[in-house]
Amino acid sequence: MASTHISSIDFVLKETTYTRLCSTKKILTVNGKFPGPTLYVHKGDRLIVNVRNHGKYNVTIHWHGVKQPRNPWSDGPVYVTQCPIKPGANFSYEIIFTTEEGTLWWHAHSDWSRATVHGPIVIYPKIGTTYPFPKPHAEFPIVLASWFKGDVMEIIQTALENGGEPNKSDAFTINGQPGSLYNCSKPGTFKIMVDYGKTYLLRIINSIMNEEMFFMVAQHNLTVVGMDGAYIKPLETSYIMITPGQTMDVLITANQSPSQYYMAARAYAGVVYDNTTTTAIIQYNGNYTAPSTPSFPNLPNYTDINAATNFTQSLRALASMKHPVFVPKSIDTRLIITVSVNTLPCANNSCAGINGTRFAASLNNISFADPKVDILQAYYKKIKGIYSTDFPSDPPFAFNYTGDVLPQNVLTPDKGTKVRVLTYNSSVEIVFQGTNLLQSAENHPLHLHGYSFYLVGSGFGNFNNETDPQGYNLVDPPELNTVGVPKNGWAAIRFKADNPGMFDIILVLYVLHLD
């Protein structure tokens, strides 16, 4: 049997009735499921996903962490690589898997529809090869998600209209279930059945809208062996901290007294966060008296910055003969990009943000403006006036980015559809610099489409161009597709710009093929 093959699957987007937290509503789903169906492939396969939109909203689907070499048309972000799939329309995505191996995920990439439209991608090793660790007895996807009692599309639309913050979620879920600590939720709590002495693989996905999450299993140690579709050196730990968009492959051995044990997840705090805790149960097979309440894990406190930092800085790429590291040692292009929450003025100070303004996120003080035509189409068809190529390499204003008192002239960003052109096959470094504008510093996730990258360094305070690169890890940095920029800190990534196309980091980053 060939190790590479092409298969296809149908995704039908439709409204489906779900009851959670004592109330019933309709949510947008794929094939009626929340979370959506799991895609199973082997490394190097190709998959055709036929999306039929029977819902009432425009939708696109993104294959988070799949590099899609020379295939940006199927990457999915709305108005970047395609216009949305309208209600009643259909679109077929070709998903090209190359070096990815492990766990990734797919999700809607339009407005807030991804709150319910998402699901796992499982990428097995090529047929004839195996994991770089003993094969587990069984595996379970663990999808962390947000649940809102209200209509998620109405929530984000209201926030966009009034300029204020969107409502925080009412619960977190594990595989679609809030768990025992929420009203009307205990009977549906997700359970995993295990046999004593056997090892299992948890494929953990953070599809939550905003919050980084601590995750633990009571009285059991975890061994992290993969992240974002790449392997890492096995990391033994009692907990993980996982950023929205990240995936982790985690081994757990059922080596405790046969009983029931909670797995639980709660937020590592941002500025606005849901402070509830979601649970599921690991239940041993066998004859024993079940406890009235399963043992509960001692999760880190939601403000425990040391727990978050210690975990993240312990991650190392596997860097083996079969899974080598190709981090660029020298750099052709360096970008330093500030990540901020800003405000835009509103007529008569009529919006719900600070002092009647409208909240807006920005990179290098530029807030992305949706174009009328998707940028990839505009590039190939040479449609003028859709975007400009002057996204700055450095912050336009230099200031104490993480200070407590910041200048007022950087509160209001420019609005624009700006891109940065990269030379094909060049080595690129991007330093994401967090800011404390509006005193709203938080651990902020950033995801690069079209590439994985190496997280070569991170720290707190303002990035120092002279001294901080001296501490980079250029030997075995983890290969990721999503990074959490530390609160009031910075993160540096490196990659080779070898995938021509139009790809985005919230704003747009694309590679111009020059050969």
Coordinates of C-alpha atoms in Angstrom, one line a residue:
M1 CA 0.0 0.0 0.0
A2 CA 1.4 3.4 -0.9
S3 CA 2.3 5.7 1.9
T4 CA 0.8 8.7 0.1
H5 CA -2.8 8.8 -1.2
I6 CA -5.6 11.2 -2.0
S7 CA -8.9 10.9 -0.2
S8 CA -12.0 13.2 0.2
I9 CA -14.6 14.1 2.7
D10 CA -17.7 16.2 2.7
F11 CA -18.2 19.1 5.2
V12 CA -21.8 20.2 5.5
L13 CA -22.2 23.5 7.4
K14 CA -25.6 23.7 9.0
E15 CA -27.4 24.9 12.1
T16 CA -27.8 22.2 14.8
T17 CA -29.7 22.4 18.1
Y18 CA -27.5 21.9 21.2
T19 CA -28.4 22.2 24.9
R20 CA -25.7 23.3 27.4
L21 CA -25.8 25.1 30.7
C22 CA -29.6 24.6 31.1
S23 CA -30.4 26.4 27.8
T24 CA -31.0 25.3 24.2
K25 CA -29.9 27.1 21.1
K26 CA -28.8 26.5 17.5
I27 CA -25.1 26.6 16.6
L28 CA -23.3 26.4 13.3
T29 CA -21.7 23.0 13.0
V30 CA -20.0 20.8 10.5
N31 CA -22.0 17.6 9.8
G32 CA -24.0 18.3 12.9
K33 CA -21.1 17.8 15.3
F34 CA -19.5 20.0 18.0
P35 CA -16.6 19.6 17.9
G36 CA -16.6 18.8 14.2
P37 CA -15.3 15.6 12.6
T38 CA -11.7 14.4 13.0
L39 CA -9.6 14.2 9.9
Y40 CA -7.3 11.2 9.8
V41 CA -4.3 11.2 7.3
H42 CA -0.8 10.0 7.1
K43 CA 2.2 12.2 6.6
G44 CA 2.5 13.3 3.0
D45 CA -1.2 12.6 2.1
R46 CA -3.5 14.9 0.2
L47 CA -7.1 15.4 1.2
I48 CA -10.0 17.0 -0.6
V49 CA -12.6 18.6 1.6
N50 CA -15.9 19.6 -0.1
V51 CA -17.5 22.3 1.9
R52 CA -21.2 23.0 1.4
N53 CA -22.5 26.0 3.2
H54 CA -26.1 25.3 4.3
G55 CA -25.8 27.8 7.2
K56 CA -26.8 31.5 7.2
Y57 CA -23.4 33.1 7.4
N58 CA -20.4 33.5 5.1
V59 CA -17.7 31.0 6.1
T60 CA -14.2 29.9 5.2
I61 CA -12.2 27.0 6.6
H62 CA -8.5 27.2 7.6
W63 CA -6.3 24.1 8.0
H64 CA -4.4 25.4 11.0
G65 CA -0.7 24.4 10.8
V66 CA -0.8 22.8 7.4
K67 CA 1.8 24.5 5.3
Q68 CA 0.0 24.1 2.0
P69 CA 3.2 24.4 -0.2
R70 CA 2.5 26.5 -3.3
N71 CA -1.2 26.0 -2.6
P72 CA -2.3 29.2 -0.8
W73 CA -5.7 29.1 -2.6
S74 CA -6.8 26.4 -0.1
D75 CA -5.4 28.1 3.1
G76 CA -8.7 29.6 4.0
P77 CA -8.5 33.0 5.8
V78 CA -11.3 35.2 4.5
Y79 CA -10.3 38.2 2.3
V80 CA -6.7 37.1 2.4
T81 CA -6.6 34.0 0.3
Q82 CA -10.3 33.7 -0.7
C83 CA -13.6 35.4 -0.6
P84 CA -16.1 33.8 1.8
I85 CA -18.3 30.8 0.9
K86 CA -21.8 32.3 0.8
P87 CA -24.9 30.5 2.2
G88 CA -26.0 28.0 -0.4
A89 CA -22.6 27.9 -2.1
N90 CA -19.8 25.3 -2.0
F91 CA -16.0 25.2 -2.2
S92 CA -13.5 22.3 -2.4
Y93 CA -10.3 22.6 -0.5
E94 CA -7.2 20.7 -1.5
I95 CA -5.1 20.1 1.7
I96 CA -1.5 19.1 1.0
F97 CA 0.3 17.5 3.9
T98 CA 4.1 17.5 3.8
T99 CA 6.4 17.6 6.8
E100 CA 3.6 17.8 9.4
E101 CA 3.3 14.9 11.8
G102 CA 1.2 14.7 15.0
T103 CA -1.9 16.8 15.8
L104 CA -3.2 19.9 14.1
W105 CA -6.8 21.3 13.7
W106 CA -9.2 22.9 11.3
H107 CA -11.5 25.8 12.0
A108 CA -13.7 28.5 10.4
H109 CA -11.7 31.6 9.6
S110 CA -14.5 34.2 9.4
D111 CA -15.8 36.3 12.2
W112 CA -16.5 34.2 15.3
S113 CA -17.9 31.1 13.6
R114 CA -14.8 29.2 14.7
A115 CA -16.3 29.0 18.2
T116 CA -18.3 26.1 17.0
V117 CA -16.9 25.2 13.6
H118 CA -13.6 23.4 14.4
G119 CA -12.2 19.9 14.8
P120 CA -9.0 17.9 15.0
I121 CA -6.5 16.8 12.3
V122 CA -4.6 13.6 13.2
I123 CA -1.5 13.1 11.0
Y124 CA 0.0 9.6 11.5
P125 CA 3.6 8.8 10.5
K126 CA 4.1 7.5 7.0
I127 CA 3.1 3.9 6.6
G128 CA 6.1 1.8 7.4
T129 CA 7.4 4.2 10.0
T130 CA 6.4 4.9 13.6
Y131 CA 6.4 7.4 16.4
P132 CA 9.7 8.4 18.0
F133 CA 8.3 7.0 21.3
P134 CA 6.7 3.7 22.2
K135 CA 3.3 3.3 20.4
P136 CA 0.5 4.1 22.9
H137 CA -2.3 1.6 23.6
A138 CA -5.0 4.1 22.4
E139 CA -5.4 7.8 21.7
F140 CA -8.1 10.4 22.5
P141 CA -8.6 13.9 21.0
I142 CA -9.1 16.5 23.7
V143 CA -10.6 19.6 22.2
L144 CA -10.8 22.7 24.6
A145 CA -13.4 25.2 23.4
S146 CA -15.5 28.1 24.5
W147 CA -19.3 28.0 25.1
F148 CA -21.5 31.1 24.9
K149 CA -25.1 31.1 26.0
G150 CA -25.8 33.8 23.4
D151 CA -25.4 33.5 19.6
V152 CA -21.7 33.9 19.0
M153 CA -22.2 35.7 15.7
E154 CA -24.5 38.2 17.3
I155 CA -22.0 38.7 20.2
I156 CA -19.1 39.6 17.9
Q157 CA -21.4 41.7 15.6
T158 CA -22.6 43.7 18.6
A159 CA -19.0 44.3 19.7
L160 CA -18.0 45.4 16.2
E161 CA -20.9 47.8 16.1
N162 CA -20.5 49.4 19.5
G163 CA -16.7 49.2 19.6
G164 CA -16.6 47.6 23.0
E165 CA -15.3 44.3 24.3
P166 CA -17.2 41.1 23.3
N167 CA -18.9 39.2 26.0
K168 CA -16.7 36.6 27.7
S169 CA -17.7 33.0 27.4
D170 CA -20.0 31.3 29.9
A171 CA -18.1 28.1 30.0
F172 CA -15.2 26.1 28.7
T173 CA -15.7 22.7 27.2
I174 CA -13.8 19.4 26.8
N175 CA -14.9 17.6 23.6
G176 CA -18.1 19.6 23.6
Q177 CA -19.0 19.1 27.3
P178 CA -18.6 21.8 30.1
G179 CA -18.1 19.2 32.8
S180 CA -19.2 18.6 36.4
L181 CA -18.7 22.1 37.8
Y182 CA -21.3 23.9 35.6
N183 CA -25.1 23.9 35.9
C184 CA -26.9 21.1 34.2
S185 CA -23.7 19.6 32.9
K186 CA -22.6 16.8 35.2
P187 CA -24.4 13.9 33.4
G188 CA -22.8 14.8 30.1
T189 CA -19.2 15.0 31.4
F190 CA -16.8 13.5 28.9
K191 CA -15.1 10.3 30.0
I192 CA -12.1 8.3 29.0
M193 CA -11.9 4.6 29.9
V194 CA -8.4 3.3 30.6
D195 CA -6.7 0.0 31.7
Y196 CA -4.2 0.0 34.5
G197 CA -0.6 0.0 33.4
K198 CA -1.3 1.1 29.8
T199 CA -0.1 4.4 28.1
Y200 CA -2.4 6.6 26.1
L201 CA -1.9 9.5 23.8
L202 CA -4.0 12.7 24.4
R203 CA -4.1 15.0 21.3
I204 CA -4.9 18.3 23.0
I205 CA -6.2 21.2 21.0
N206 CA -6.9 24.7 22.3
S207 CA -9.7 26.0 20.1
I208 CA -10.8 28.5 22.8
M209 CA -11.5 32.0 21.5
N210 CA -9.2 34.0 23.7
E211 CA -7.7 32.3 26.8
E212 CA -4.4 30.4 27.3
M213 CA -5.2 27.4 29.4
F214 CA -3.6 25.4 32.2
F215 CA -4.4 21.6 31.9
M216 CA -3.8 18.8 34.4
V217 CA -4.9 15.3 35.2
A218 CA -5.3 14.6 38.9
Q219 CA -2.4 12.4 40.4
H220 CA -1.0 11.6 36.9
N221 CA 2.1 12.9 35.3
L222 CA 2.1 14.0 31.7
T223 CA 4.8 13.6 29.0
V224 CA 4.6 16.1 26.2
V225 CA 6.1 14.6 23.0
G226 CA 4.7 16.9 20.3
M227 CA 3.5 20.4 19.5
D228 CA 1.9 21.9 16.4
G229 CA 2.5 18.9 14.2
A230 CA 6.2 18.4 15.2
Y231 CA 7.9 16.4 17.8
I232 CA 9.7 17.7 20.9
K233 CA 12.1 16.2 23.4
P234 CA 9.8 14.3 25.8
L235 CA 8.9 16.8 28.6
E236 CA 7.7 15.2 31.9
T237 CA 5.4 17.6 33.7
S238 CA 2.4 17.7 36.0
Y239 CA 0.6 20.4 33.9
I240 CA 0.7 22.1 30.5
M241 CA 0.0 25.6 29.4
I242 CA -1.5 25.7 25.9
T243 CA -2.1 28.9 23.9
P244 CA -5.2 29.3 21.7
G245 CA -4.4 27.7 18.3
Q246 CA -1.7 25.4 19.7
T247 CA -1.9 21.6 19.8
M248 CA 0.0 19.2 22.0
D249 CA 0.6 15.5 21.9
V250 CA 0.7 14.2 25.5
L251 CA 1.3 10.7 26.8
I252 CA -0.3 9.6 30.1
T253 CA 0.2 6.3 31.8
A254 CA -2.6 4.8 33.9
N255 CA -0.4 3.9 36.8
Q256 CA -2.5 5.1 39.8
S257 CA -5.0 3.1 42.0
P258 CA -7.9 2.2 39.8
S259 CA -10.5 4.9 40.4
Q260 CA -11.9 8.0 38.7
Y261 CA -9.7 11.1 38.2
Y262 CA -10.6 14.6 36.9
M263 CA -8.8 16.2 34.0
A264 CA -9.4 19.9 34.2
A265 CA -8.5 23.1 32.4
R266 CA -8.8 26.8 33.4
A267 CA -7.5 30.0 32.1
Y268 CA -4.1 31.6 32.5
A269 CA -5.5 35.1 32.9
G270 CA -5.7 37.7 30.1
V271 CA -7.3 41.1 30.4
V272 CA -10.8 39.8 30.0
Y273 CA -11.2 36.1 30.8
D274 CA -13.6 33.3 31.7
N275 CA -12.5 32.2 35.2
T276 CA -14.5 29.0 35.2
T277 CA -13.0 25.4 35.1
T278 CA -14.0 22.7 32.6
T279 CA -13.6 19.0 33.6
A280 CA -13.6 15.5 32.1
I281 CA -13.0 12.2 33.8
I282 CA -10.4 9.5 33.4
Q283 CA -12.0 6.3 34.6
Y284 CA -10.2 3.0 35.1
N285 CA -11.7 -0.3 34.0
G286 CA -12.1 -2.9 36.7
N287 CA -13.9 -3.7 39.9
Y288 CA -13.6 -1.0 42.6
T289 CA -15.8 1.3 44.6
A290 CA -16.0 4.6 42.7
P291 CA -15.5 7.7 44.7
S292 CA -18.4 10.1 45.3
T293 CA -16.3 12.8 43.7
P294 CA -13.2 12.1 41.5
S295 CA -9.8 13.3 42.6
F296 CA -9.3 16.9 41.4
P297 CA -6.0 18.3 40.1
N298 CA -4.2 21.2 41.8
L299 CA -4.1 23.5 38.8
P300 CA -1.8 26.6 38.8
N301 CA -3.5 29.8 39.8
Y302 CA -4.8 31.9 36.9
T303 CA -2.2 34.6 37.6
D304 CA 0.7 32.1 37.9
I305 CA 3.1 33.7 35.4
N306 CA 6.0 31.6 36.6
A307 CA 4.1 28.3 35.9
A308 CA 3.3 29.6 32.4
T309 CA 6.9 30.8 31.7
N310 CA 8.6 27.7 33.2
F311 CA 6.6 25.4 31.0
T312 CA 7.0 27.3 27.8
Q313 CA 10.8 27.8 28.3
S314 CA 11.2 24.0 28.9
L315 CA 10.2 23.1 25.3
R316 CA 12.9 21.8 23.0
A317 CA 12.7 20.3 19.5
L318 CA 13.4 16.6 19.2
A319 CA 16.3 17.4 16.9
S320 CA 17.0 13.7 16.0
M321 CA 18.4 12.1 12.8
K322 CA 14.9 11.4 11.6
H323 CA 13.4 14.6 12.8
P324 CA 16.1 17.3 12.3
V325 CA 16.1 21.0 13.0
F326 CA 16.6 23.5 10.2
V327 CA 16.6 26.8 12.1
P328 CA 18.3 29.6 10.1
K329 CA 21.6 30.5 11.6
S330 CA 21.9 33.8 9.7
I331 CA 19.2 36.2 8.8
D332 CA 18.4 38.1 5.6
T333 CA 15.3 40.0 6.9
R334 CA 14.4 41.0 10.5
L335 CA 11.0 42.4 11.4
I336 CA 10.2 43.9 14.8
I337 CA 6.4 44.0 15.2
T338 CA 4.6 45.6 18.2
V339 CA 1.4 43.8 19.3
S340 CA -1.1 46.3 20.8
V341 CA -4.7 46.9 21.8
N342 CA -5.5 50.5 20.7
T343 CA -8.6 52.7 20.3
L344 CA -10.1 54.4 17.3
P345 CA -12.2 57.5 17.6
C346 CA -16.0 57.4 17.2
A347 CA -18.3 60.3 16.3
N348 CA -19.5 62.1 19.4
N349 CA -17.5 59.6 21.6
S350 CA -20.5 57.3 21.0
C351 CA -18.7 53.9 21.2
A352 CA -18.4 51.5 24.2
G353 CA -14.6 51.5 24.5
I354 CA -12.5 53.8 26.8
N355 CA -13.7 57.4 26.7
G356 CA -16.3 56.6 24.0
T357 CA -13.7 55.1 21.6
R358 CA -13.7 51.9 19.7
F359 CA -11.2 49.1 20.6
A360 CA -8.9 47.9 17.8
A361 CA -5.9 45.6 17.7
S362 CA -2.8 46.5 15.8
L363 CA 0.6 45.3 14.6
N364 CA 3.2 48.1 14.3
N365 CA 0.4 50.5 15.0
I366 CA -1.6 49.4 11.9
S367 CA -5.1 48.0 12.3
F368 CA -6.0 45.7 9.4
A369 CA -8.8 46.8 7.2
D370 CA -10.8 44.2 5.3
P371 CA -10.4 44.6 1.6
K372 CA -13.2 44.3 -0.9
V373 CA -11.4 41.6 -2.8
D374 CA -9.2 38.9 -1.3
I375 CA -5.6 39.9 -1.4
L376 CA -4.3 36.8 -3.1
Q377 CA -6.7 37.3 -6.0
A378 CA -5.8 41.0 -6.2
Y379 CA -2.1 40.0 -6.4
Y380 CA -2.5 37.4 -9.2
K381 CA -5.0 39.5 -11.2
K382 CA -3.0 42.7 -10.6
I383 CA -6.0 44.5 -9.2
K384 CA -4.8 47.8 -8.0
G385 CA -5.9 49.7 -4.8
I386 CA -6.6 46.6 -2.7
Y387 CA -3.4 46.6 -0.6
S388 CA -0.1 48.3 -0.3
T389 CA 3.4 46.8 0.2
D390 CA 4.6 49.2 2.9
F391 CA 4.1 47.3 6.1
P392 CA 7.0 48.6 8.2
S393 CA 9.9 46.5 9.3
D394 CA 10.1 48.3 12.7
P395 CA 7.6 50.0 15.0
P396 CA 6.9 53.5 13.5
F397 CA 7.2 55.0 17.0
A398 CA 9.9 53.9 19.5
F399 CA 8.8 54.1 23.2
N400 CA 9.0 52.1 26.4
Y401 CA 6.6 49.5 25.0
T402 CA 6.0 47.7 28.3
G403 CA 6.0 50.8 30.6
D404 CA 3.2 51.8 32.9
V405 CA 2.9 55.3 31.4
L406 CA 2.8 55.4 27.6
P407 CA 2.6 58.3 25.2
Q408 CA -0.9 59.2 24.0
N409 CA 0.1 59.6 20.3
V410 CA 0.4 55.8 20.0
L411 CA -3.1 55.0 21.2
T412 CA -4.7 55.5 17.8
P413 CA -3.5 53.2 15.1
D414 CA -3.5 53.8 11.3
K415 CA -6.0 51.6 9.4
G416 CA -4.8 49.9 6.3
T417 CA -4.4 46.8 4.2
K418 CA -0.6 46.5 4.2
V419 CA 1.6 43.6 3.4
R420 CA 5.3 42.9 3.7
V421 CA 7.1 41.4 0.6
L422 CA 9.7 38.8 1.4
T423 CA 12.3 37.5 -1.1
Y424 CA 11.9 33.9 -2.0
N425 CA 14.0 31.5 0.1
S426 CA 15.3 34.3 2.4
S427 CA 15.8 33.6 6.1
V428 CA 13.5 35.7 8.2
E429 CA 13.4 36.7 11.9
I430 CA 10.3 38.3 13.4
V431 CA 10.4 39.7 16.9
F432 CA 6.9 40.2 18.3
Q433 CA 7.0 42.9 21.0
G434 CA 4.1 43.0 23.4
T435 CA 2.9 46.5 24.6
N436 CA 1.1 47.8 27.6
L437 CA -1.1 50.2 25.8
L438 CA -4.3 50.9 27.7
Q439 CA -2.6 48.8 30.5
S440 CA -4.0 45.8 28.7
A441 CA -0.8 43.7 28.4
E442 CA -1.6 40.0 28.0
N443 CA -0.1 36.8 26.7
H444 CA -1.1 37.2 23.1
P445 CA -1.2 34.3 20.6
L446 CA 0.1 34.8 17.1
H447 CA -0.2 32.3 14.3
L448 CA 1.7 32.3 11.0
H449 CA 0.0 30.7 8.0
G450 CA 1.9 28.8 5.4
Y451 CA 4.8 27.9 7.6
S452 CA 6.0 26.4 10.8
F453 CA 8.7 28.5 12.6
Y454 CA 11.3 28.1 15.3
L455 CA 10.7 29.9 18.5
V456 CA 14.4 30.9 19.1
G457 CA 13.9 33.2 22.1
S458 CA 11.5 35.0 24.4
G459 CA 11.6 37.3 27.4
F460 CA 10.0 40.0 29.4
G461 CA 10.3 43.8 29.0
N462 CA 11.5 45.5 25.8
F463 CA 13.5 43.5 23.3
N464 CA 17.2 44.5 23.2
N465 CA 18.6 44.1 19.7
E466 CA 22.1 43.9 21.0
T467 CA 21.9 41.5 24.0
D468 CA 18.8 39.4 23.6
P469 CA 19.9 37.6 20.4
Q470 CA 22.9 36.3 22.4
G471 CA 20.6 34.1 24.4
Y472 CA 18.8 32.6 21.4
N473 CA 18.4 28.8 21.2
L474 CA 19.7 27.9 17.7
V475 CA 20.3 24.3 18.5
D476 CA 17.0 22.7 19.3
P477 CA 14.3 25.4 19.4
P478 CA 10.7 24.1 19.2
E479 CA 9.1 24.1 15.8
L480 CA 5.6 25.7 16.2
N481 CA 2.9 27.4 14.1
T482 CA 1.4 29.4 17.0
V483 CA 3.3 31.3 19.7
G484 CA 2.1 33.1 22.8
V485 CA 3.9 36.4 23.2
P486 CA 4.6 36.7 27.0
K487 CA 2.7 39.4 28.9
N488 CA 4.7 42.6 28.7
G489 CA 7.4 40.7 26.8
W490 CA 8.6 39.5 23.4
A491 CA 9.0 36.4 21.3
A492 CA 11.5 35.8 18.5
I493 CA 10.8 33.4 15.6
R494 CA 12.8 32.3 12.6
F495 CA 11.8 30.6 9.3
K496 CA 12.8 30.2 5.7
A497 CA 10.5 32.0 3.3
D498 CA 10.3 29.1 0.9
N499 CA 6.5 28.8 0.3
P500 CA 5.4 31.4 -2.3
G501 CA 1.9 32.8 -1.7
M502 CA -0.1 35.1 0.4
F503 CA -0.2 34.3 4.2
D504 CA -1.2 36.2 7.2
I505 CA -0.2 36.9 10.8
I506 CA -3.4 38.6 11.7
L507 CA -2.2 41.3 9.3
V508 CA -0.8 39.9 6.1
L509 CA 2.6 38.4 5.4
Y510 CA 3.3 37.1 1.9
V511 CA 6.2 35.7 -0.1
L512 CA 7.0 37.0 -3.6
H513 CA 8.5 34.3 -5.8
L514 CA 11.5 35.9 -7.5
D515 CA 13.4 33.0 -9.3

